[in-house]
Amino acid sequence: MSRIVGIDLGTTNSLVAYMKNGHPCVIPVRNERTMVPSVVAMTDNGLIVGDPAKEHLVRNPERTVYSVKRFMGKALEDVQSELAYFPYSLTEQGGVIRIKLGEKSYSPPQISAMILKELKQRAEEHLRESITKAVITVPAYFNDSQRQATKDAGLIAGLDVVRIINEPTAASLAYGLQAKTQGTIAIYDFGGGTFDISILKLKNGIFEVLATNGNTRLGGDDLDREIANLFLADIRSQQGIDLRAYPDQMQAIRLEAERAKIHLSNELKTQISVELPDKKGYFTRELTRDQLESLTMGIIEQTLVPCRLALQDAGLTPDTIDEIVLVGGSTRMPLVRQRVQELFGKTPHCEINPDEVVALGAAIQADILSGGTTDMLLLDVTPLSLGIETMGGVMSSLIHRNTTIPASAKEMFTTYVDGQTGVDIHILQGERELANNNRSLAKFRLKVPPLPAGAPRIEVTFLIDANGILNVNASDMRTGQSQSIEVKPSYGLSDQEVEQMIEDSFKCAAEDIGTRKLIETRLEAGALITTMEKSLREGDRLVAAEEATAIRAALAALSTAKDGNDPRTIRACMATLEQSAQHLTVAILNDALTRGLQGKKVSDLT
Amino acid sequence: MDDNKDTGMDHHDTHNSNPRELQMARSMCWHCQSEVSGEYFCDRCIKVQPVSKETDYFTCLGFPRRLTIDPRKLEAKFYELSRAFHPDFYQNKSETEQAISLGNSAILNSAYRTLRDPIQRAEYLLDLEAGAVKELKNSPPADLFEEILELQDTLNEYRAAERTSETQQQLRAKLHAEQLTLEQRKQDMETNLQQLFTNWDALQDHGDATSQARTERDRLLKQIREILANRTYVKSIVNNLVATIG
């Protein structure tokens, strides 16, 4: 059984974790950091992901994608109101958003796949083995299209997604493992782009979700937007500049707003500074925690509505909740903590780093699936009701929200006209009465043998699996034959499209690895040049003149090679430089040692 | 008592088979072909066995067909079977076993959802014992007929009245009083049901096959069916009321 890793594919940051000797741990990705910013940039040297890509947000806003999670499983019309906030350009093709990056367009699952690939590579480097299987987390309130899109992203990244698991419930696993708690707990998960509340009952290792609710378009991004809008209004009124016309500055403002928000979780005031366009200097102002809180109060208040609904669905009142757990970076805000505490009348838990707890939980779920952990079992629910459209455009509900998954429902279909050969079925998800007001998941035509009206009896089974993803099956009750159904999702990639993307991704993989190698080699070359230049400045007098000239020549050669595109040439030049400078390096070391000893003697004497 | 089956949806996978056929069928193991005598696992090869389509929810969860069930015992059994069936524990097994695990879990979850709620449990039992309860028309309870008609009039007046006007305020108070009366009536019905449930269980426990017992059985089923239908009716009226006056 090959290892399964746990991945938190977040709006702002993503992490990968695994189980190490019975304890979940997050894999460091760069230096001490465990988070890969969920940012992808198209540069002249190809696609880059994570921290290096984040640097392109301001420099290269039209070609740098962030918060792609907000577009997973969505059509363009779903995000109309948000479009103005994003500097990259979005189009639509076959019900799926496409993001333009340079020459090419990518679907959100493809962009997410790039982030997943980065995590996969980091995990492979850290664990020194090939990683092919993963548990990926999604917001509990994600609908079928959004879950399917996440699964597609995994496939495109070359990962077998063995399970899609809900973020708040993943977090509960991490807390449950730590505390071995019993009782009723509420998980308040306020992330970069989404909000979830889940209420669970913990008993003897069983984590039974009683109810879940949320908003997949409410997160830290929205808090940043409120702050950014304040700056924009200030700059407009004081300087007469409308920064919305300047994508670079808009990104700078967004990042500055985020920074200020984070800073104000620990401080009472902060300074904000943004460079104005056309060399007009800087705009600076102070922002206090009070101001931040009055700006964001409305959004934080919006998170309490799903909390009350979830409690109602679970048949509980706030005072019957034993523990409250905070998850997601946005829960670091003091006002968030205060409002949650007021609602439940208890101090919430936040012992486990709210940025890491979801990935840790995913690693535990991965361990359960590989047979490592056997005493814990998560019984999750479907967040939204599933149904079909019936006469008059009304939704008839087949599986209610908050039903434990796996869940199934059967429905019998027949014909109304003699010789009718097909029945159209429209699958919906949502809580509204009219079909139009709910999410369309899929439309398909059920094939029926031509018989007198009412004679055919086709039983259709709707099954929501443990991933919260719908599977449809039909069987003819007269013949007992089952019928496979090709379900074309209303808002998602078809199987063929996903296959094509997997193929493309493998084609690009060779190119990507080359690009990646080049970037890394260049970075190393740059570091070596800096060191050697310093050495030359310090140790010029310690070596023969011709030796110093040789070093200078090797340095110049490396600088030229570094701007080229061949990592092997760069490596060769680095080797030459190191060799020619061997003498110098030793000489500097000796010199330092001698002086160090002398220094010691002096200090000994005094 | 609570239930979330407001509209009496007729899409659930009810098993309307003859009760006498509902015993867990002794069958062959799909894997080693030996006879399966255990509950859900083959004695010989220990492979998980599919829960038969004919198995009713009571049998599935290992409870006798009674209307009063200890919720803690039911939960314990549900957790035990969840551990036996859940797809999480079949990740490394064959495709057939994974499919069985998925199917069994789905049935188990429906069974638990149905049996843990006393009203849904009773409706389900009526399905098994005496044909579909939903065939019974939701006509207003005879003794409520006049009252309901009057309530509909008041509701219409309320909707037509000018917002926040004094007339509306008065109508609102009237409707609110009516709401309390109906809720009380619903409560009475539930108490009544509770008694009938106990009677039914006692009769089953007794296991009499006399013609007198059979008559008593049919009388009880009919009564339960009637009160359940009336309760659903009153509940929908109350919901409508609450939705209107807030």
Coordinates of C-alpha atoms in Angstrom, one line a residue, chain A residues 76-567:
Chain A
L76 CA -18.9 33.0 -15.3
E77 CA -22.3 34.2 -14.3
D78 CA -21.9 32.9 -10.8
V79 CA -18.9 35.3 -10.2
Q80 CA -20.1 38.3 -12.1
S81 CA -20.2 40.5 -9.0
E82 CA -16.6 39.6 -8.1
L83 CA -15.0 40.0 -11.5
A84 CA -14.0 43.7 -10.9
Y85 CA -11.7 42.6 -8.1
F86 CA -9.6 40.3 -10.1
P87 CA -6.9 41.7 -12.4
Y88 CA -6.6 38.5 -14.6
S89 CA -9.1 38.0 -17.3
L90 CA -11.8 35.4 -17.1
T91 CA -13.8 33.8 -19.9
E92 CA -16.1 30.8 -20.1
Q93 CA -16.2 27.7 -22.2
G94 CA -18.8 25.0 -21.9
G95 CA -20.0 26.1 -18.5
V96 CA -16.5 26.3 -17.0
I97 CA -14.5 29.4 -16.3
R98 CA -11.2 29.8 -18.2
I99 CA -8.4 32.0 -16.9
K100 CA -6.2 33.7 -19.4
L101 CA -2.5 33.5 -18.7
G102 CA -0.4 34.8 -21.5
E103 CA -1.2 32.9 -24.7
K104 CA -3.2 30.1 -23.1
S105 CA -6.3 29.7 -21.1
Y106 CA -6.6 27.4 -18.1
S107 CA -9.6 26.1 -16.3
P108 CA -9.6 26.5 -12.5
P109 CA -8.9 22.8 -11.9
Q110 CA -5.8 23.2 -14.1
I111 CA -4.5 26.1 -12.0
S112 CA -5.3 24.2 -8.8
A113 CA -3.4 21.2 -10.3
M114 CA -0.3 23.3 -10.6
I115 CA -0.5 24.1 -6.8
L116 CA -1.1 20.4 -6.1
K117 CA 1.9 19.4 -8.3
E118 CA 4.1 21.8 -6.3
L119 CA 2.9 20.2 -3.0
K120 CA 3.3 16.7 -4.5
Q121 CA 6.9 17.5 -5.5
R122 CA 7.7 19.0 -2.0
A123 CA 6.3 15.9 -0.4
E124 CA 8.3 13.7 -2.7
E125 CA 11.5 15.5 -2.0
H126 CA 10.9 15.4 1.8
L127 CA 9.8 11.8 2.0
R128 CA 12.2 10.6 -0.8
E129 CA 9.5 8.5 -2.5
S130 CA 7.0 8.9 -5.2
I131 CA 3.6 10.3 -4.1
T132 CA 0.5 9.2 -6.1
K133 CA -2.3 9.2 -3.7
A134 CA -3.9 12.0 -1.7
V135 CA -6.8 13.0 0.5
I136 CA -7.8 16.6 -0.5
T137 CA -9.9 18.8 1.7
V138 CA -12.8 21.1 0.5
P139 CA -15.1 23.5 2.3
A140 CA -18.0 21.5 3.9
Y141 CA -20.5 23.7 2.0
F142 CA -18.9 23.0 -1.4
N143 CA -21.6 21.6 -3.8
D144 CA -21.2 18.6 -6.2
S145 CA -19.7 20.7 -9.0
Q146 CA -17.0 22.2 -6.7
R147 CA -16.1 18.8 -5.3
Q148 CA -15.9 17.3 -8.7
A149 CA -13.7 20.2 -9.9
T150 CA -11.3 19.5 -6.9
K151 CA -11.2 15.9 -7.8
D152 CA -10.4 16.8 -11.4
A153 CA -7.6 19.1 -10.2
G154 CA -6.0 16.1 -8.4
L155 CA -6.3 13.9 -11.5
I156 CA -4.7 16.6 -13.6
A157 CA -1.8 16.8 -11.1
G158 CA -1.2 13.1 -11.4
L159 CA -2.8 12.3 -8.0
D160 CA -5.3 9.5 -7.3
V161 CA -7.7 11.4 -5.0
V162 CA -8.8 8.6 -2.7
R163 CA -11.0 10.9 -0.7
I164 CA -12.5 14.4 -0.7
I165 CA -13.0 15.4 2.9
N166 CA -14.6 18.5 4.5
E167 CA -12.3 21.0 6.0
P168 CA -14.1 21.5 9.4
T169 CA -14.5 17.7 9.9
A170 CA -10.8 17.2 9.0
A171 CA -10.0 19.7 11.7
S172 CA -12.2 17.8 14.2
L173 CA -10.1 14.7 13.5
A174 CA -6.9 16.6 14.4
Y175 CA -8.5 17.9 17.7
G176 CA -10.1 14.5 18.4
L177 CA -6.8 12.7 18.1
Q178 CA -5.2 15.2 20.4
A179 CA -7.9 15.4 23.1
K180 CA -9.9 12.2 22.8
T181 CA -12.8 14.4 23.5
Q182 CA -16.4 13.2 23.9
G183 CA -19.4 15.4 23.5
T184 CA -20.8 17.9 21.0
I185 CA -18.4 20.2 19.3
A186 CA -18.9 23.1 16.8
I187 CA -16.1 23.8 14.3
Y188 CA -16.1 27.4 13.1
D189 CA -13.9 27.5 10.0
F190 CA -13.3 31.0 8.6
G191 CA -10.7 30.8 5.8
G192 CA -9.4 32.9 3.0
G193 CA -12.4 32.5 0.8
T194 CA -15.0 30.4 2.5
F195 CA -16.9 30.0 5.7
D196 CA -18.1 26.7 7.2
I197 CA -19.7 25.7 10.4
S198 CA -20.1 22.0 11.3
I199 CA -21.6 20.5 14.4
L200 CA -20.4 17.1 15.5
K201 CA -21.0 14.5 18.1
L202 CA -17.9 12.6 19.3
K203 CA -18.4 9.3 21.0
N204 CA -16.0 6.4 21.3
G205 CA -13.9 7.4 18.2
I206 CA -17.0 8.0 16.0
F207 CA -17.2 11.6 14.7
E208 CA -20.8 12.0 13.6
V209 CA -21.6 15.2 11.9
L210 CA -25.1 16.4 12.9
A211 CA -25.3 19.4 10.7
T212 CA -23.3 21.7 8.5
N213 CA -23.8 25.1 6.9
G214 CA -21.7 27.8 5.4
N215 CA -21.0 30.3 2.7
T216 CA -18.5 29.4 -0.1
R217 CA -18.1 33.1 -0.9
L218 CA -17.2 34.6 2.4
G219 CA -13.7 34.7 3.7
G220 CA -10.6 36.7 4.6
D221 CA -10.5 38.0 1.0
D222 CA -13.7 39.8 1.6
L223 CA -12.3 41.4 4.8
D224 CA -9.3 42.6 2.8
R225 CA -11.6 44.1 0.2
E226 CA -13.4 46.2 2.8
I227 CA -10.1 47.6 4.0
A228 CA -8.9 48.2 0.4
N229 CA -12.1 50.0 -0.5
L230 CA -11.5 52.4 2.4
F231 CA -8.0 53.2 1.1
L232 CA -9.3 53.6 -2.4
A233 CA -11.9 56.1 -1.3
D234 CA -9.3 58.0 0.7
I235 CA -6.9 58.2 -2.2
R236 CA -9.7 59.3 -4.5
S237 CA -10.8 62.1 -2.2
Q238 CA -7.4 63.2 -1.1
Q239 CA -5.3 62.7 -4.2
G240 CA -8.0 62.7 -6.9
I241 CA -6.6 59.4 -8.3
D242 CA -8.8 56.4 -9.1
L243 CA -6.5 53.5 -8.4
R244 CA -8.9 51.0 -9.9
A245 CA -7.4 51.9 -13.3
Y246 CA -3.9 50.7 -12.1
P247 CA -3.8 46.9 -11.7
D248 CA -0.3 47.0 -10.1
Q249 CA -1.4 49.4 -7.4
M250 CA -4.6 47.5 -6.8
Q251 CA -2.6 44.4 -6.0
A252 CA -0.3 46.4 -3.8
I253 CA -3.3 47.8 -1.9
R254 CA -4.8 44.4 -1.6
L255 CA -1.6 43.0 -0.1
E256 CA -1.2 46.0 2.2
A257 CA -4.8 45.6 3.4
E258 CA -4.1 41.9 4.2
R259 CA -0.9 42.8 6.0
A260 CA -2.7 45.5 8.0
K261 CA -5.5 43.1 9.0
I262 CA -3.0 40.5 10.2
H263 CA -1.0 43.1 12.1
L264 CA -4.1 44.4 13.8
S265 CA -4.8 41.0 15.3
N266 CA -1.9 41.7 17.7
E267 CA -1.6 45.5 17.7
L268 CA -4.1 48.3 18.2
K269 CA -2.9 50.3 15.2
T270 CA -0.8 50.1 12.1
Q271 CA 0.6 52.2 9.3
I272 CA -0.5 51.7 5.8
S273 CA 1.5 52.8 2.8
V274 CA 1.0 52.4 -0.9
E275 CA 3.0 53.8 -3.7
L276 CA 1.0 56.1 -6.0
P277 CA 1.3 55.8 -9.8
D278 CA 3.2 58.2 -12.0
K279 CA 5.8 59.0 -9.3
K280 CA 3.3 60.8 -7.2
G281 CA 4.9 59.5 -4.0
Y282 CA 3.3 57.5 -1.3
F283 CA -0.1 57.4 0.3
T284 CA 0.1 56.6 4.0
R285 CA -2.5 56.5 6.7
E286 CA -3.1 54.9 10.1
L287 CA -5.6 52.2 10.6
T288 CA -6.7 51.2 14.1
R289 CA -8.2 48.0 15.3
D290 CA -11.4 49.8 16.1
Q291 CA -11.6 51.1 12.5
L292 CA -10.9 47.6 11.2
E293 CA -13.6 46.2 13.4
S294 CA -16.3 48.6 12.3
L295 CA -15.3 48.0 8.7
T296 CA -15.5 44.2 8.9
M297 CA -18.3 43.8 11.5
G298 CA -20.9 43.2 8.8
I299 CA -19.0 40.4 7.2
I300 CA -18.3 38.7 10.6
E301 CA -21.9 39.1 11.5
Q302 CA -22.7 37.2 8.2
T303 CA -20.9 34.1 9.5
L304 CA -23.2 33.9 12.5
V305 CA -26.3 33.2 10.3
P306 CA -25.1 29.8 9.1
C307 CA -24.1 29.0 12.7
R308 CA -27.7 29.5 13.9
L309 CA -29.1 27.5 10.9
A310 CA -26.7 24.6 11.6
L311 CA -27.7 24.6 15.3
Q312 CA -31.3 24.5 14.3
D313 CA -30.8 21.6 11.9
A314 CA -28.9 19.7 14.5
G315 CA -31.8 20.4 16.9
L316 CA -29.5 22.0 19.4
T317 CA -29.1 25.4 21.2
P318 CA -25.8 27.2 21.6
D319 CA -25.5 26.3 25.3
T320 CA -25.6 22.5 24.5
I321 CA -22.4 22.7 22.6
D322 CA -19.5 21.4 24.8
E323 CA -16.6 22.7 22.8
I324 CA -16.0 25.2 20.0
V325 CA -13.0 24.9 17.7
L326 CA -11.6 27.7 15.6
V327 CA -10.1 26.9 12.2
G328 CA -8.7 29.1 9.4
G329 CA -6.5 32.2 9.4
S330 CA -9.4 34.6 9.7
T331 CA -10.2 33.3 13.2
R332 CA -7.1 35.1 14.4
M333 CA -9.0 38.3 14.4
P334 CA -10.0 39.3 18.0
L335 CA -13.5 40.4 16.8
V336 CA -14.2 37.0 15.3
R337 CA -13.2 35.3 18.5
Q338 CA -15.3 37.7 20.5
R339 CA -18.4 37.1 18.4
V340 CA -18.1 33.4 18.4
Q341 CA -17.6 33.4 22.1
E342 CA -20.7 35.5 22.6
L343 CA -22.8 33.2 20.4
F344 CA -21.8 30.0 22.1
G345 CA -21.1 31.4 25.6
K346 CA -17.8 29.6 25.8
T347 CA -14.1 30.3 25.1
P348 CA -13.3 28.7 21.8
H349 CA -10.3 26.4 21.3
C350 CA -7.4 27.3 19.1
E351 CA -4.5 25.2 20.5
I352 CA -3.7 23.8 17.1
N353 CA -2.3 26.3 14.6
P354 CA -5.5 27.3 12.7
D355 CA -3.5 27.4 9.4
E356 CA -2.3 23.8 9.7
V357 CA -5.1 22.0 11.5
V358 CA -7.0 21.1 8.3
A359 CA -4.0 19.5 6.6
L360 CA -3.2 17.6 9.8
G361 CA -6.7 16.2 9.8
A362 CA -6.4 15.3 6.2
A363 CA -3.3 13.3 7.0
I364 CA -5.2 11.4 9.8
Q365 CA -8.0 10.6 7.3
A366 CA -5.4 9.4 4.9
D367 CA -4.0 7.1 7.6
I368 CA -7.5 5.8 8.3
L369 CA -7.9 5.0 4.6
S370 CA -4.6 3.2 4.5
G371 CA -5.6 1.1 7.4
G372 CA -3.2 2.7 9.9
T373 CA -5.7 4.3 12.3
T374 CA -8.6 2.1 12.9
D375 CA -10.3 3.5 16.1
M376 CA -11.5 6.7 14.5
L377 CA -14.4 7.0 12.0
L378 CA -15.8 10.1 10.4
L379 CA -19.5 10.0 9.5
D380 CA -20.1 13.1 7.4
V381 CA -23.2 14.6 5.8
T382 CA -24.2 16.1 2.5
P383 CA -24.4 19.9 3.0
L384 CA -27.2 20.5 0.4
S385 CA -30.4 18.8 -0.5
L386 CA -30.3 16.8 -3.8
G387 CA -33.4 16.5 -6.0
I388 CA -34.8 16.4 -9.5
E389 CA -37.0 18.9 -11.4
T390 CA -40.6 17.9 -11.6
M391 CA -43.7 19.2 -13.3
G392 CA -44.0 23.0 -13.2
G393 CA -40.3 23.6 -12.5
V394 CA -40.5 22.5 -8.9
M395 CA -37.6 20.8 -7.2
S396 CA -38.5 17.5 -5.6
S397 CA -36.0 16.6 -2.9
L398 CA -34.6 13.1 -2.9
I399 CA -31.9 13.3 -0.3
H400 CA -32.2 16.0 2.3
R401 CA -29.4 18.3 3.5
N402 CA -27.5 17.0 6.5
T403 CA -28.1 13.3 5.6
T404 CA -25.3 11.1 6.6
I405 CA -23.2 9.9 3.6
P406 CA -23.0 7.5 1.8
A407 CA -26.7 8.1 1.1
S408 CA -28.9 6.8 -1.7
A409 CA -32.4 7.4 -3.0
K410 CA -34.3 5.5 -5.7
E411 CA -36.9 6.9 -8.0
M412 CA -39.1 5.1 -10.6
F413 CA -39.5 6.6 -14.0
T414 CA -42.0 5.8 -16.7
T415 CA -43.4 7.2 -20.0
Y416 CA -46.4 9.3 -20.8
V417 CA -46.7 8.7 -24.5
D418 CA -46.8 5.4 -26.4
G419 CA -43.4 4.5 -27.9
Q420 CA -41.6 7.2 -26.0
T421 CA -37.9 6.3 -26.0
G422 CA -36.4 8.8 -23.5
V423 CA -37.1 10.6 -20.3
D424 CA -35.3 13.8 -19.5
I425 CA -33.9 14.0 -16.0
H426 CA -32.6 17.3 -14.4
I427 CA -30.6 16.8 -11.2
L428 CA -30.5 19.8 -8.8
Q429 CA -28.9 20.7 -5.5
G430 CA -30.1 23.4 -3.1
E431 CA -32.8 24.3 -0.6
R432 CA -35.1 26.4 -2.7
E433 CA -38.5 25.3 -3.9
L434 CA -38.2 26.3 -7.6
A435 CA -35.7 24.4 -9.8
N436 CA -34.5 27.6 -11.3
N437 CA -33.3 28.9 -7.9
N438 CA -31.2 25.8 -7.2
R439 CA -27.9 24.6 -8.6
S440 CA -28.2 22.6 -11.7
L441 CA -25.9 19.6 -11.4
A442 CA -26.6 17.7 -14.6
K443 CA -29.2 17.0 -17.2
F444 CA -29.4 13.6 -18.9
R445 CA -31.8 11.6 -21.1
L446 CA -32.8 8.2 -19.7
K447 CA -33.1 5.7 -22.5
V448 CA -36.4 3.8 -22.4
P449 CA -37.5 0.8 -24.6
P450 CA -40.4 1.9 -26.9
L451 CA -43.5 0.5 -25.2
P452 CA -47.1 1.6 -24.5
A453 CA -47.2 4.7 -22.2
G454 CA -46.7 3.8 -18.5
A455 CA -45.3 0.3 -19.3
P456 CA -41.6 0.9 -18.9
R457 CA -40.3 1.0 -15.3
I458 CA -36.8 2.4 -15.0
E459 CA -35.5 2.7 -11.5
V460 CA -32.8 5.4 -11.1
T461 CA -30.6 5.3 -8.1
F462 CA -29.0 8.5 -6.9
L463 CA -26.0 7.7 -4.6
I464 CA -23.9 10.3 -2.8
D465 CA -20.7 8.6 -2.0
A466 CA -18.3 9.2 1.0
N467 CA -16.7 12.1 -1.0
G468 CA -20.1 13.9 -1.2
I469 CA -20.1 13.3 -4.9
L470 CA -23.2 12.1 -6.8
N471 CA -23.3 8.8 -8.8
V472 CA -26.3 7.9 -10.9
N473 CA -27.3 4.4 -12.0
A474 CA -30.4 3.2 -13.8
S475 CA -31.9 -0.2 -14.1
D476 CA -34.8 -1.5 -16.1
M477 CA -37.2 -3.2 -13.7
R478 CA -38.7 -5.3 -16.4
T479 CA -35.5 -6.8 -17.7
G480 CA -33.3 -6.3 -14.6
Q481 CA -30.7 -4.8 -16.9
S482 CA -28.7 -1.9 -15.6
Q483 CA -27.9 1.0 -17.7
S484 CA -24.9 3.1 -17.5
I485 CA -25.7 6.8 -17.7
E486 CA -23.4 9.4 -19.2
V487 CA -24.0 12.4 -17.0
K488 CA -22.7 15.7 -18.5
P489 CA -22.2 18.0 -15.6
S490 CA -23.9 21.4 -16.0
Y491 CA -20.9 23.2 -14.6
G492 CA -17.9 21.1 -14.9
L493 CA -15.4 19.5 -17.2
S494 CA -16.4 16.4 -19.1
D495 CA -14.4 13.2 -18.7
Q496 CA -12.8 13.7 -22.1
E497 CA -11.8 17.3 -21.2
V498 CA -10.2 16.1 -18.0
E499 CA -8.4 13.3 -19.8
Q500 CA -7.1 15.9 -22.3
M501 CA -5.9 18.1 -19.5
I502 CA -4.1 15.2 -17.8
E503 CA -2.4 14.5 -21.1
D504 CA -1.4 18.1 -21.6
S505 CA -0.2 18.2 -18.0
F506 CA 2.2 15.3 -18.7
K507 CA 3.4 16.9 -21.9
C508 CA 4.1 20.1 -20.0
A509 CA 5.7 18.1 -17.1
A510 CA 9.0 17.6 -19.0
E511 CA 9.0 21.3 -19.9
D512 CA 8.1 22.2 -16.3
I513 CA 10.8 20.2 -14.7
G514 CA 13.3 21.8 -17.1
T515 CA 12.0 25.2 -16.2
R516 CA 12.1 24.4 -12.5
K517 CA 15.6 23.1 -12.8
L518 CA 16.7 26.3 -14.7
I519 CA 15.1 28.6 -12.1
E520 CA 16.8 26.7 -9.2
T521 CA 20.2 26.6 -10.9
R522 CA 20.0 30.3 -11.6
L523 CA 19.2 31.0 -8.0
E524 CA 22.2 28.9 -6.9
A525 CA 24.4 30.6 -9.5
G526 CA 23.3 34.0 -8.2
A527 CA 24.1 33.1 -4.6
L528 CA 27.6 31.8 -5.7
I529 CA 28.3 35.1 -7.7
T530 CA 27.4 37.2 -4.6
T531 CA 29.7 35.1 -2.4
M532 CA 32.6 35.1 -4.8
E533 CA 32.4 38.9 -5.4
K534 CA 32.5 39.4 -1.7
S535 CA 35.5 37.0 -1.4
L536 CA 37.3 38.9 -4.1
R537 CA 36.8 42.2 -2.4
E538 CA 38.0 40.8 0.9
G539 CA 40.8 38.5 -0.4
D540 CA 42.1 40.2 -3.5
R541 CA 45.5 40.8 -1.8
L542 CA 45.8 37.2 -0.6
V543 CA 46.2 35.6 -4.1
A544 CA 48.4 36.2 -7.1
A545 CA 47.3 38.8 -9.7
E546 CA 46.8 36.2 -12.5
E547 CA 44.7 34.1 -10.2
A548 CA 42.4 37.0 -9.4
T549 CA 42.1 37.7 -13.1
A550 CA 41.1 34.1 -13.7
I551 CA 38.4 34.3 -11.0
R552 CA 37.1 37.5 -12.5
A553 CA 36.9 35.9 -15.9
A554 CA 35.1 32.8 -14.5
L555 CA 32.6 35.2 -12.7
A556 CA 31.9 37.0 -15.9
A557 CA 31.4 33.7 -17.7
L558 CA 28.9 32.5 -15.1
S559 CA 27.0 35.8 -15.2
T560 CA 26.5 35.4 -18.9
A561 CA 25.6 31.7 -18.6
K562 CA 23.0 32.6 -15.8
D563 CA 21.1 34.7 -18.3
G564 CA 21.0 31.9 -20.7
N565 CA 18.5 29.0 -20.7
D566 CA 20.7 25.9 -20.2
P567 CA 21.1 24.7 -16.7

